[in-house]
PDB file of C-alpha atoms in Angstrom:
ATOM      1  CA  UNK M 195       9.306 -84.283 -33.723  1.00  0.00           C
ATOM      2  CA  UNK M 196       7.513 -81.143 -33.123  1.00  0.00           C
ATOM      3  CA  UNK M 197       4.244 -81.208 -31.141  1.00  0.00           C
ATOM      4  CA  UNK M 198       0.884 -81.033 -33.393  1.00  0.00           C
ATOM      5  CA  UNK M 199       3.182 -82.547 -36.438  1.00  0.00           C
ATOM      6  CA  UNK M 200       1.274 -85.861 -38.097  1.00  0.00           C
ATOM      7  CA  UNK M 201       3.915 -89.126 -37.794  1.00  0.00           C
ATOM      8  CA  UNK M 202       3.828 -90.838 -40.668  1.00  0.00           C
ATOM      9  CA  UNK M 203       4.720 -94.338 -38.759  1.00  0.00           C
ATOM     10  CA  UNK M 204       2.363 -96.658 -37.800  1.00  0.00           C
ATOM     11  CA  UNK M 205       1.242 -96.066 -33.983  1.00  0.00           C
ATOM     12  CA  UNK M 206       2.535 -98.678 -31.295  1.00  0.00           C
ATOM     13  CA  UNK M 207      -1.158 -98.364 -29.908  1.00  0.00           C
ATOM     14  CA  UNK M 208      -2.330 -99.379 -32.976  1.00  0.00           C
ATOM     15  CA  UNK M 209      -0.149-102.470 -33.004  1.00  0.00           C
ATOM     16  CA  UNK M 210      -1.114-103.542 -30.031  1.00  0.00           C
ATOM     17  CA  UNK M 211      -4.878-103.095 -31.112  1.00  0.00           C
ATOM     18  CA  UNK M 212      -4.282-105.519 -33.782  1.00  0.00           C
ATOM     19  CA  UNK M 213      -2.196-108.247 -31.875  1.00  0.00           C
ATOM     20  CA  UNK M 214      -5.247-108.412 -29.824  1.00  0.00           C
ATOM     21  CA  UNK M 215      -7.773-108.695 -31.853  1.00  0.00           C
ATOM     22  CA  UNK M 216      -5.480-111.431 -33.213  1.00  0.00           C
ATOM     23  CA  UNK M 217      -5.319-113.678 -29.876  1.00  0.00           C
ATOM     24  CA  UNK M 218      -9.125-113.267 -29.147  1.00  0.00           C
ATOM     25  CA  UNK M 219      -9.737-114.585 -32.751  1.00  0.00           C
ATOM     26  CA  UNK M 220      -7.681-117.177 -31.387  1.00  0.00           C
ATOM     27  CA  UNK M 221      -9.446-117.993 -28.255  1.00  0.00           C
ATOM     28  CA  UNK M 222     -13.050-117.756 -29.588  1.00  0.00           C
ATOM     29  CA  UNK M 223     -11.596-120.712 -32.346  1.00  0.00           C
ATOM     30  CA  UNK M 224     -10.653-123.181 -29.598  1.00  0.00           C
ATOM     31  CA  UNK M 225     -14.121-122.110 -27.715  1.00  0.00           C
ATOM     32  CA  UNK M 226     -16.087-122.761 -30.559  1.00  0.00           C
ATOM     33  CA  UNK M 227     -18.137-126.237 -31.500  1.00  0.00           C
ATOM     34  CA  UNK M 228     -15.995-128.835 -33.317  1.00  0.00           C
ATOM     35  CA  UNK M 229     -17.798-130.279 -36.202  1.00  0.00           C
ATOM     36  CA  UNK M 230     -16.456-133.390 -38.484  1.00  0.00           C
ATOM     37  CA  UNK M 231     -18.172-134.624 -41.771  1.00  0.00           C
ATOM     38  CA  UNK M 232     -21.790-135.706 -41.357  1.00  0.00           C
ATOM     39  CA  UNK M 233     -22.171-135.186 -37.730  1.00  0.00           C
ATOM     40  CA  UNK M 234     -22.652-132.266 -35.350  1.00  0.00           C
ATOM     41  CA  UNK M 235     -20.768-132.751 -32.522  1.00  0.00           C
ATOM     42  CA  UNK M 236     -22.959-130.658 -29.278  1.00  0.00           C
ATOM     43  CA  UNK M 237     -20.877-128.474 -26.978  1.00  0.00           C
ATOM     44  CA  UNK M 238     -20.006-129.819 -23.796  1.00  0.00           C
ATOM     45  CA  UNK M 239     -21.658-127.965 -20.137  1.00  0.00           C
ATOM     46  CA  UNK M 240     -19.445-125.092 -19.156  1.00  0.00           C
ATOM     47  CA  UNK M 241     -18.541-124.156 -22.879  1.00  0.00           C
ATOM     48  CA  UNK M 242     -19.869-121.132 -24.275  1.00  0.00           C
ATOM     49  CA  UNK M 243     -22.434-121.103 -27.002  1.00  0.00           C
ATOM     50  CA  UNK M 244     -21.517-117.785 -28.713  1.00  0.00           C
ATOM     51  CA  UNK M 245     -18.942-116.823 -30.837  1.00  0.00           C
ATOM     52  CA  UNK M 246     -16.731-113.829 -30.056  1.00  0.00           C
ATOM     53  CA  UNK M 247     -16.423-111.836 -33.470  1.00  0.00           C
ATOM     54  CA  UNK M 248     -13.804-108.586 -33.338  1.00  0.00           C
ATOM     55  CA  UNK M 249     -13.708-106.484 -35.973  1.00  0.00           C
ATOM     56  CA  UNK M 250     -11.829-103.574 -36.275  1.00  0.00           C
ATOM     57  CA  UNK M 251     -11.868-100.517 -38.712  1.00  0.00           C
ATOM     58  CA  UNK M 252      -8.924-100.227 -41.061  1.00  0.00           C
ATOM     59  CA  UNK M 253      -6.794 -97.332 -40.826  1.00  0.00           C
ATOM     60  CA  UNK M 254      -4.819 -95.621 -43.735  1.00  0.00           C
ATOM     61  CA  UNK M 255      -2.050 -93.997 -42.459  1.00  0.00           C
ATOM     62  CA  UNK M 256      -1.193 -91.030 -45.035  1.00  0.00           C
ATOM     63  CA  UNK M 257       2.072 -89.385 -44.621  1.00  0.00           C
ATOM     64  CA  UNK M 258       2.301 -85.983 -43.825  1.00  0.00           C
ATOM     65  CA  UNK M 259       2.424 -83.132 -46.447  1.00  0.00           C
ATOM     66  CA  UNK M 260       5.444 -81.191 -45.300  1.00  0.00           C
ATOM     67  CA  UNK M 261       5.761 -77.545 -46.017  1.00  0.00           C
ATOM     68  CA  UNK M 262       7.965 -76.367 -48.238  1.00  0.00           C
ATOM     69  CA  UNK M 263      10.357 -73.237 -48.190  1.00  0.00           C
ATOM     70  CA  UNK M 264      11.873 -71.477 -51.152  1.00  0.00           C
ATOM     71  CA  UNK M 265      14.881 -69.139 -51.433  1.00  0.00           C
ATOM     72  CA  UNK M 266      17.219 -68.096 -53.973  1.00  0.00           C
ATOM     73  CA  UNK M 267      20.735 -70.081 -53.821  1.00  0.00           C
ATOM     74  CA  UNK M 268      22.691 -67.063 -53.862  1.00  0.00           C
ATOM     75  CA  UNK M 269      22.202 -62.935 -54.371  1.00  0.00           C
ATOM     76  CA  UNK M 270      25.457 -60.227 -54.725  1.00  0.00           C
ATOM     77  CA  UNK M 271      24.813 -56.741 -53.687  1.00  0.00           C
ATOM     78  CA  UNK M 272      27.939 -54.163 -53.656  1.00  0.00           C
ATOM     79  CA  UNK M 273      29.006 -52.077 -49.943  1.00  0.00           C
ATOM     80  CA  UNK M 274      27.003 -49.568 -48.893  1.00  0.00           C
ATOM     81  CA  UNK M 275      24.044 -50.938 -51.383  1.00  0.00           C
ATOM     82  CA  UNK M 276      20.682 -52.937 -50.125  1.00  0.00           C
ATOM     83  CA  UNK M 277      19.191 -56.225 -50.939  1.00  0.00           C
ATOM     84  CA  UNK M 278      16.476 -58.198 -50.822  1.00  0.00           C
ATOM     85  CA  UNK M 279      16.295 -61.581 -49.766  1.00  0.00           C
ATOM     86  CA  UNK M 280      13.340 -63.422 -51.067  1.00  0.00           C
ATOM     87  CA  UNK M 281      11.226 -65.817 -49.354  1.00  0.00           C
ATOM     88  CA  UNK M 282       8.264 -68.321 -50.310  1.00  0.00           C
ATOM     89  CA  UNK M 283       6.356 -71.510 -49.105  1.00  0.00           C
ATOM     90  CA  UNK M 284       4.166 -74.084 -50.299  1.00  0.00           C
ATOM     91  CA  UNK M 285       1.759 -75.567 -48.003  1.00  0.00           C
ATOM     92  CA  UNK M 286      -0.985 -77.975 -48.449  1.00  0.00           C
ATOM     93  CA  UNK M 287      -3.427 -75.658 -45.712  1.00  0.00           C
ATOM     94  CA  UNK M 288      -5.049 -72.449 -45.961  1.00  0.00           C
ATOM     95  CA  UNK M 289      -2.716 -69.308 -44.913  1.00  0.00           C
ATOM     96  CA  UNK M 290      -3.294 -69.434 -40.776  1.00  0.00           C
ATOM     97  CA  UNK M 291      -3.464 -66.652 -38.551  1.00  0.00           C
ATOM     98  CA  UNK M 292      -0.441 -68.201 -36.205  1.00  0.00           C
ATOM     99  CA  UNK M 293       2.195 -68.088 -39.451  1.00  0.00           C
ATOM    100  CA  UNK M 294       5.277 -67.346 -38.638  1.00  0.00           C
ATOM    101  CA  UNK M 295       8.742 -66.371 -40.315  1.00  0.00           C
ATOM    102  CA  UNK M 296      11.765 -66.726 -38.931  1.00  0.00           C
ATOM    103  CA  UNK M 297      15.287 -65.433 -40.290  1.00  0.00           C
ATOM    104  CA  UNK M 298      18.984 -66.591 -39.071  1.00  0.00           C
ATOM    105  CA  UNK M 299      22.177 -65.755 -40.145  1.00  0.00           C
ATOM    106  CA  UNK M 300      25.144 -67.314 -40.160  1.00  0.00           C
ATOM    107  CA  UNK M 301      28.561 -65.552 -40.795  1.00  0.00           C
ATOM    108  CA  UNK M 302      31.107 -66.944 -43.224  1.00  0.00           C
ATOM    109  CA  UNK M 303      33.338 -68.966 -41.203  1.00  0.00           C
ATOM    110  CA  UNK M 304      31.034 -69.124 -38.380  1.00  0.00           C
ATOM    111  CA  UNK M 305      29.561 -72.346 -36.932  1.00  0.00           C
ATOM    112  CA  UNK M 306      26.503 -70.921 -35.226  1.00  0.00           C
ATOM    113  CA  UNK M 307      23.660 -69.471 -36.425  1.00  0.00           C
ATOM    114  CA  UNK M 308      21.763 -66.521 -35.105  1.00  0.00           C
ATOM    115  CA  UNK M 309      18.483 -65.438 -35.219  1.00  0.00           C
ATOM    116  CA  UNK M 310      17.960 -61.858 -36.760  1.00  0.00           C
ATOM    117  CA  UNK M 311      14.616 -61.583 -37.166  1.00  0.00           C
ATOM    118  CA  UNK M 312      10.790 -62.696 -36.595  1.00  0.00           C
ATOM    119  CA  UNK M 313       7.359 -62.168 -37.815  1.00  0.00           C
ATOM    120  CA  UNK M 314       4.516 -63.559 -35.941  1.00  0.00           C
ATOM    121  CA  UNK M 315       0.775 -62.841 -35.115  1.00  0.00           C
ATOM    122  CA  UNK M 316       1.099 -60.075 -37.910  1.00  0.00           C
ATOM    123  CA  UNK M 317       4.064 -58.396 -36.351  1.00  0.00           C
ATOM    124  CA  UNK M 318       7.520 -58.162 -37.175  1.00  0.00           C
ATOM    125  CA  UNK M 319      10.642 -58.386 -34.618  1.00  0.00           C
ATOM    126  CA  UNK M 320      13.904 -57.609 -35.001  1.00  0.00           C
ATOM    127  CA  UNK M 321      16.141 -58.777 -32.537  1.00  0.00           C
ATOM    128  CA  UNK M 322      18.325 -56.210 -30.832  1.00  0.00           C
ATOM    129  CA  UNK M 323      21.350 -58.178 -30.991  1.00  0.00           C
ATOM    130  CA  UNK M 324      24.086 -58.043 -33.628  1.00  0.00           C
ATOM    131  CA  UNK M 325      24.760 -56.083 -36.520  1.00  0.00           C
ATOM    132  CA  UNK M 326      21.472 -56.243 -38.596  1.00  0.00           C
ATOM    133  CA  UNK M 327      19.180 -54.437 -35.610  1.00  0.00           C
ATOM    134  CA  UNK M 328      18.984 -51.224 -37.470  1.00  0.00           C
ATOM    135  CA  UNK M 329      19.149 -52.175 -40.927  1.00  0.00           C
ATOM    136  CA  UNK M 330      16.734 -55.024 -41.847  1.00  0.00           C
ATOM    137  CA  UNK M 331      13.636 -54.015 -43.364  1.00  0.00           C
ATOM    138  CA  UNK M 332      10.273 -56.319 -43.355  1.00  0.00           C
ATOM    139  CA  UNK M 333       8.656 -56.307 -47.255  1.00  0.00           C
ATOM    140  CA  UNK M 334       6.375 -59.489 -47.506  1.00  0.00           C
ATOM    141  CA  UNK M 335       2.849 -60.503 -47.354  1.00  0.00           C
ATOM    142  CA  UNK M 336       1.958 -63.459 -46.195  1.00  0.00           C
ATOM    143  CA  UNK M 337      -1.304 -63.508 -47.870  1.00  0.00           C
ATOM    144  CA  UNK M 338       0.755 -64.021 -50.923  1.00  0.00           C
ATOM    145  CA  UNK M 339       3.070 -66.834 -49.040  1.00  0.00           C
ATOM    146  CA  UNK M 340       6.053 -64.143 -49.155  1.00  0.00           C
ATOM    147  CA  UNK M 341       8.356 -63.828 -46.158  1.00  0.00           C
ATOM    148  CA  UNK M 342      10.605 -61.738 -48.037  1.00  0.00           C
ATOM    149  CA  UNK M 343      13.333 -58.852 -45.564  1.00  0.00           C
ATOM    150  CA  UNK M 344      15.616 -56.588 -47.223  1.00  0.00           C
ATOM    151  CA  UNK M 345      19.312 -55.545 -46.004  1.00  0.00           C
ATOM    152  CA  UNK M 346      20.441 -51.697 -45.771  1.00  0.00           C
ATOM    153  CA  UNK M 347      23.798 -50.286 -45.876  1.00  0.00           C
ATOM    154  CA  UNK M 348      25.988 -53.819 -46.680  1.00  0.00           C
ATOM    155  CA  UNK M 349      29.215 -53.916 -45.341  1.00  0.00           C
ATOM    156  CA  UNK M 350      31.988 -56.977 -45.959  1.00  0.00           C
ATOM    157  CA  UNK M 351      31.096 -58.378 -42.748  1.00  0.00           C
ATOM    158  CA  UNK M 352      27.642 -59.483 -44.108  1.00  0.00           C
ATOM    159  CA  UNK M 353      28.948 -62.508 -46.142  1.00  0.00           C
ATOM    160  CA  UNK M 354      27.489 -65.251 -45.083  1.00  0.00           C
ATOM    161  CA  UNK M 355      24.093 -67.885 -44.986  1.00  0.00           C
ATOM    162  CA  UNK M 356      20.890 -66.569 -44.673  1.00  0.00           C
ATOM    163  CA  UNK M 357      17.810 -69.325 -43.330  1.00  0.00           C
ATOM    164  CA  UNK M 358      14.224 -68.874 -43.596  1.00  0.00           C
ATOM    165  CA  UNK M 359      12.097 -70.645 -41.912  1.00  0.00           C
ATOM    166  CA  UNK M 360       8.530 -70.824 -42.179  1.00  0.00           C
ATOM    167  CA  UNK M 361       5.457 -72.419 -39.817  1.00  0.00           C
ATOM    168  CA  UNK M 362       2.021 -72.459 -40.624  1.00  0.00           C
ATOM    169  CA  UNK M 363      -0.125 -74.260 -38.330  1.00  0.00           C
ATOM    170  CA  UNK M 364      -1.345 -76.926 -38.920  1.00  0.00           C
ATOM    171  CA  UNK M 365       1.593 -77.297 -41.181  1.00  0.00           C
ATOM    172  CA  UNK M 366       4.636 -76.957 -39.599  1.00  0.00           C
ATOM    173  CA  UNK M 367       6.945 -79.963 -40.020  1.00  0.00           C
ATOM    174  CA  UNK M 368       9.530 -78.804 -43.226  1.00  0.00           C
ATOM    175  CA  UNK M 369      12.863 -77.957 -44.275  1.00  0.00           C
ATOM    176  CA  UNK M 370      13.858 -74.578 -44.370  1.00  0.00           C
ATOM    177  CA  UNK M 371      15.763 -72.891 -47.066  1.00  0.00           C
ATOM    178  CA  UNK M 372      18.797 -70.847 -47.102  1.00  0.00           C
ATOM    179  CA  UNK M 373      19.932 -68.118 -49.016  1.00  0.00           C
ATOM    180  CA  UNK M 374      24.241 -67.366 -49.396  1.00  0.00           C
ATOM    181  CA  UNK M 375      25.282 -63.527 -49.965  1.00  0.00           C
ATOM    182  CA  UNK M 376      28.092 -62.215 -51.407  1.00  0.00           C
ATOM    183  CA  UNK M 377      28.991 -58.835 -50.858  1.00  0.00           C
ATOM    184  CA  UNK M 378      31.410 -57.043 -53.503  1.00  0.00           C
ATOM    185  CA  UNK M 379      32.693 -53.854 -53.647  1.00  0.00           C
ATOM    186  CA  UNK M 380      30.904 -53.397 -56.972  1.00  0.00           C
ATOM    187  CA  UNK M 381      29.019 -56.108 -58.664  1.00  0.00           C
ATOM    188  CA  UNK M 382      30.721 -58.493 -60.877  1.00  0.00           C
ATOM    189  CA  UNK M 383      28.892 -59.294 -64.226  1.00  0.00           C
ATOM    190  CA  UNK M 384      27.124 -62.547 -64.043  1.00  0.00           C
ATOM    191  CA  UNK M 385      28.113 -64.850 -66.667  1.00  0.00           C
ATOM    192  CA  UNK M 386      24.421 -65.585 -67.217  1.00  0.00           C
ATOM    193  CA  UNK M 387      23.247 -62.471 -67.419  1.00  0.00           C
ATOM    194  CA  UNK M 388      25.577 -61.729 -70.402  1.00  0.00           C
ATOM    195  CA  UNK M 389      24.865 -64.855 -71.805  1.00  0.00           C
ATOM    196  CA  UNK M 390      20.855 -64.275 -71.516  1.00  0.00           C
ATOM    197  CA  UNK M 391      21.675 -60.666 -73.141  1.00  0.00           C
ATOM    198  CA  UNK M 392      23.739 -62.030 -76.012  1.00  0.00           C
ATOM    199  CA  UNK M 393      20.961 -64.717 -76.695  1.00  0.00           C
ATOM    200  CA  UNK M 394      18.033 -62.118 -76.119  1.00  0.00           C
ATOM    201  CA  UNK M 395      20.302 -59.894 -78.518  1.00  0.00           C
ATOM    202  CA  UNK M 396      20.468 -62.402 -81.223  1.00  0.00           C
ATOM    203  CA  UNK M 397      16.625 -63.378 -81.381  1.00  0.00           C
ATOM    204  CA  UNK M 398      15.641 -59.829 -81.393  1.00  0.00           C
ATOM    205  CA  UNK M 399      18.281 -59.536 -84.786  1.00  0.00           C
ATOM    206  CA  UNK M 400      16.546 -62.511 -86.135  1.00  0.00           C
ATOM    207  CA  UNK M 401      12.918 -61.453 -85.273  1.00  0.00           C
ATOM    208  CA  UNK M 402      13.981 -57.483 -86.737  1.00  0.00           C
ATOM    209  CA  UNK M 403      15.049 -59.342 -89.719  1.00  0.00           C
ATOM    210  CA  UNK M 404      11.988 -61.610 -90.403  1.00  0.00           C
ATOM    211  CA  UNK M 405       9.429 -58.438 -89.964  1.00  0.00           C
ATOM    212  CA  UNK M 406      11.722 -56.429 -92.931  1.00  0.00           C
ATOM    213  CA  UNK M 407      11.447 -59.316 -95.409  1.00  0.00           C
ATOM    214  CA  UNK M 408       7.821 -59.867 -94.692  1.00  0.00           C
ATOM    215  CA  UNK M 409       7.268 -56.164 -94.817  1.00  0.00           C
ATOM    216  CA  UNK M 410       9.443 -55.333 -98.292  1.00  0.00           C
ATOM    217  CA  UNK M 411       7.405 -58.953 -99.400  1.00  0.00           C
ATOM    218  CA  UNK M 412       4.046 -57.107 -98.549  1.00  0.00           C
ATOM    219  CA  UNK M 413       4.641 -53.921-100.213  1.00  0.00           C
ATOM    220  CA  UNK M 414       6.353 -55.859-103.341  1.00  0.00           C
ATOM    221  CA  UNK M 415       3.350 -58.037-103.558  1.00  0.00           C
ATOM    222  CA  UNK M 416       0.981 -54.571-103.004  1.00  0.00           C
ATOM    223  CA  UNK M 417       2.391 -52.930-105.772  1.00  0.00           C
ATOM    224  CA  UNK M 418       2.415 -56.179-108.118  1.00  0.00           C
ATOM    225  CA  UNK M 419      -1.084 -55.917-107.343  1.00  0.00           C
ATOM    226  CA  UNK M 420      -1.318 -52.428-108.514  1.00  0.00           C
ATOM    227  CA  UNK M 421       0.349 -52.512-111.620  1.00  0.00           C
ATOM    228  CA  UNK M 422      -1.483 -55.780-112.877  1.00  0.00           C
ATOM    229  CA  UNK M 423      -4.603 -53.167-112.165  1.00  0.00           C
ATOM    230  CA  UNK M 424      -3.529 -50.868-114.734  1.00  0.00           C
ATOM    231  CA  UNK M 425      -2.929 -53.198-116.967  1.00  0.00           C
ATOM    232  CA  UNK M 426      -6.422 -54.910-116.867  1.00  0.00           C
ATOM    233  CA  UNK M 427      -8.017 -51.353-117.084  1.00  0.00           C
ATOM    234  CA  UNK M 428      -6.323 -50.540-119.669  1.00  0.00           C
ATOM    235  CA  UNK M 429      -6.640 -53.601-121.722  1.00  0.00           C
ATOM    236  CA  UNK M 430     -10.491 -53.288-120.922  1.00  0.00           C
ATOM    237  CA  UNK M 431     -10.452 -49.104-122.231  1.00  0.00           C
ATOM    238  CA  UNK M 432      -8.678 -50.468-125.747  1.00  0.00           C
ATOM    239  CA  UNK M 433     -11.366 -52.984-126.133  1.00  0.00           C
ATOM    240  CA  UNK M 434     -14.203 -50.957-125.662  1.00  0.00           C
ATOM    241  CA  UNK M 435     -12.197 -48.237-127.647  1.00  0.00           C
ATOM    242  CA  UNK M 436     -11.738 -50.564-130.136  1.00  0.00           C
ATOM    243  CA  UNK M 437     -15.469 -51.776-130.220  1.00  0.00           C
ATOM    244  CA  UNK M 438     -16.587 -48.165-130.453  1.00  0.00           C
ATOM    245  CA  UNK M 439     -14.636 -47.782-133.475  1.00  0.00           C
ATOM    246  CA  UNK M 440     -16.039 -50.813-134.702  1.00  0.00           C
ATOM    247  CA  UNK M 441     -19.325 -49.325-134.532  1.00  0.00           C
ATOM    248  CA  UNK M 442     -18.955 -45.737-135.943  1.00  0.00           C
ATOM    249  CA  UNK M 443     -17.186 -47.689-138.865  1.00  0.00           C
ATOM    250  CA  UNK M 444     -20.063 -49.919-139.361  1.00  0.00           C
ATOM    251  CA  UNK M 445     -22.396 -46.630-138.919  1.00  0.00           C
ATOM    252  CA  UNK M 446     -20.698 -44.733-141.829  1.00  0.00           C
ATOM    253  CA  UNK M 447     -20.204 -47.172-144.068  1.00  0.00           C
ATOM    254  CA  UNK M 448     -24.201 -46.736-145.271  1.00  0.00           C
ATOM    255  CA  UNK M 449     -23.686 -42.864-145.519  1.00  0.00           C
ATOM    256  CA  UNK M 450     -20.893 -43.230-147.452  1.00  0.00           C
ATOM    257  CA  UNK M 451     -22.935 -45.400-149.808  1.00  0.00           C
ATOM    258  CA  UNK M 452     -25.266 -43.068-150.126  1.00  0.00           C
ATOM    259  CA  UNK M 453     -22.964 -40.117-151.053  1.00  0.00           C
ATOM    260  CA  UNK M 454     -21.536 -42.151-153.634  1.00  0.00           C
ATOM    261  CA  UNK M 455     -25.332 -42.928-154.838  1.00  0.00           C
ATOM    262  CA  UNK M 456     -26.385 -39.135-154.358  1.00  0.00           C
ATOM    263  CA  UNK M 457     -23.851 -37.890-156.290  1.00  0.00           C
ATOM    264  CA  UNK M 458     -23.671 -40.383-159.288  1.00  0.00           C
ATOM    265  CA  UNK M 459     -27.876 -39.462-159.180  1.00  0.00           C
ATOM    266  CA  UNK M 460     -26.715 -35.970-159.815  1.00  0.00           C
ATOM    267  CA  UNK M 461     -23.879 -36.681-162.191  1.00  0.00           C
ATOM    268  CA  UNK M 462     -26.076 -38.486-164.442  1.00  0.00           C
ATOM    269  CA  UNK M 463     -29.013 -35.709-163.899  1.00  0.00           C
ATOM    270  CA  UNK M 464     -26.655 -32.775-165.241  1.00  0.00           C
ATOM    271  CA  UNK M 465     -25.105 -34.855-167.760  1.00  0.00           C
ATOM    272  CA  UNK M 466     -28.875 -35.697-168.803  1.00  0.00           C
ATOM    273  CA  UNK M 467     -29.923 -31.780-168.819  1.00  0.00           C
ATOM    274  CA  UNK M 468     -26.724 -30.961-170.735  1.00  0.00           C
ATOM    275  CA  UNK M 469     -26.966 -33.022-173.537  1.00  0.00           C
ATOM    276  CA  UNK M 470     -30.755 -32.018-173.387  1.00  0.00           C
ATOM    277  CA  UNK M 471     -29.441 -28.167-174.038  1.00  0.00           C
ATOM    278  CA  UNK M 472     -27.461 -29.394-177.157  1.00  0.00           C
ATOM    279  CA  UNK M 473     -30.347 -31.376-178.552  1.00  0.00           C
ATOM    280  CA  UNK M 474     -32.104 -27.981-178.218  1.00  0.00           C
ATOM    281  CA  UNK M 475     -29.588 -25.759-180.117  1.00  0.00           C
ATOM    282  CA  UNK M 476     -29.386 -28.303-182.792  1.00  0.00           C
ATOM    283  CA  UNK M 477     -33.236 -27.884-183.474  1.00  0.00           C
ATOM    284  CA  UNK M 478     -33.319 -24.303-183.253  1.00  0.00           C
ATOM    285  CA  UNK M 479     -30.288 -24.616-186.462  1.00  0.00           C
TER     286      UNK M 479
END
């Protein structure tokens, strides 16, 4: 176990602790006063009057929060191409000064691993040995947990595992995570990605489709609206037309009256003065 890392196993010191207090409990019994029912029985000369009491504090033994490391499973890049290998933790302490990332590679084949490069006390090292020296590339932040590198200029001979390992003290007892990459001469076509295209494809159809019918339904039910305007406007201008008409109707039918009064008056008034004439020419005979 590393040094500084919290066991989660009970301590032998603490054992022992316990197995004592356990034979003095013991001890203090058989030195104590014996008493039976009804009677008090007096300690004898040379036996101790006091009771030995031992109590220790009880300890909780938590297991230790390890840290955790996350990389992606696998990444392809094409020759001559970069990539980025990404890098994260989890950890149940505050980002510390003393964080470290460490990188090692392991060829495909190969049974050892290497280490390729380091970051520590805010600097980054890349080790002068092997065939990443001049082409790795330092990109994260551990402020935001990131221990991410990236890889220039890929060649065939970079297939392999890539580990990342991460410490942060207090918190350094974890597994670390590794990373597999596949270099190509020019990068197959995930199945998933077409699969995620086909199925982001298909819900954008759908979605395209539901805004057109809701959009021809809105400006179907806007013109419904419309027209069912006009037609209350102009049911309300024949009404009042009609009620006007009503009115000039009921406003000449007195005129009219008169007319037809007036002019039977004046009928009867020259009919009057002409038969008055012939009365007059009779006399005059």
């Amino acid at each position: 176990m590393a040094p500084g890392a919290p066991s989660s196993n009970p301590s032998p010191i603490l054992a022992a602790l316990l197995f004592s207090s356990l034979v003095v409990q013991k001890k203090a019994r058989r030195l104590s006063p014996r008493r039976t029912k009804g009677s008090t029985v007096a300690p004898s000369q040379g036996q101790p009057t006091h009771i030995i009491s031992l109590e220790w504090p009880c300890v909780v033994l938590s297991p230790a929060q390890a840290i955790v490391v996350y990389t992606d499973k696998e990444v392809h890049g094409a020759v001559g191409s970069r990539v980025t290998l990404h890098c994260s933790f989890w950890s149940s302490e505050w980002v510390s000064d003393d964080i470290s990332f460490t990188w090692r590679y392991q060829p495909e084949g190969g049974r050892d691993a290497i280490s390729i490069f380091h970051y520590a006390k805010g600097q980054p090292y890349i080790d002068e040995v092997g065939t990443f020296k001049e082409r790795i590339q330092w990109v994260g932040d551990p402020l935001w947990k990131d221990g991410s590198i990236v890889i220039h200029n890929l060649d065939y001979s970079d297939n392999g595992t890539f580990t990342c390992d991460v410490k942060n003290p207090p918190d350094i007892v974890g597994k670390t995570s590794q990373v597999t990459l596949y270099v190509f001469e020019k990068v197959p076509t995930r199945y998933g990605v077409v699969l995620g295209a086909v199925i982001g494809g298909v819900l954008g159809g759908v979605l395209l489709l539901l805004l057109l019918f809701y959009l021809i339904r809105y400006c179907w039910l806007r013109r419904q609206a419309a027209l069912q305007r006009r037609l209350s406007a102009m049911e309300k201008g024949k009404l009042h037309k009609s009620v006007k008409d009503s009115s000039k109707r009921g406003r000449q039918t007195p005129v009219l009256y008169a007319m037809l009064d007036h002019s039977r008056s004046t009928k009867a008034a020259s009919e009057k003065k002409t038969k008055g004439l012939g009365e007059s020419r009779k006399d005059k005979k």
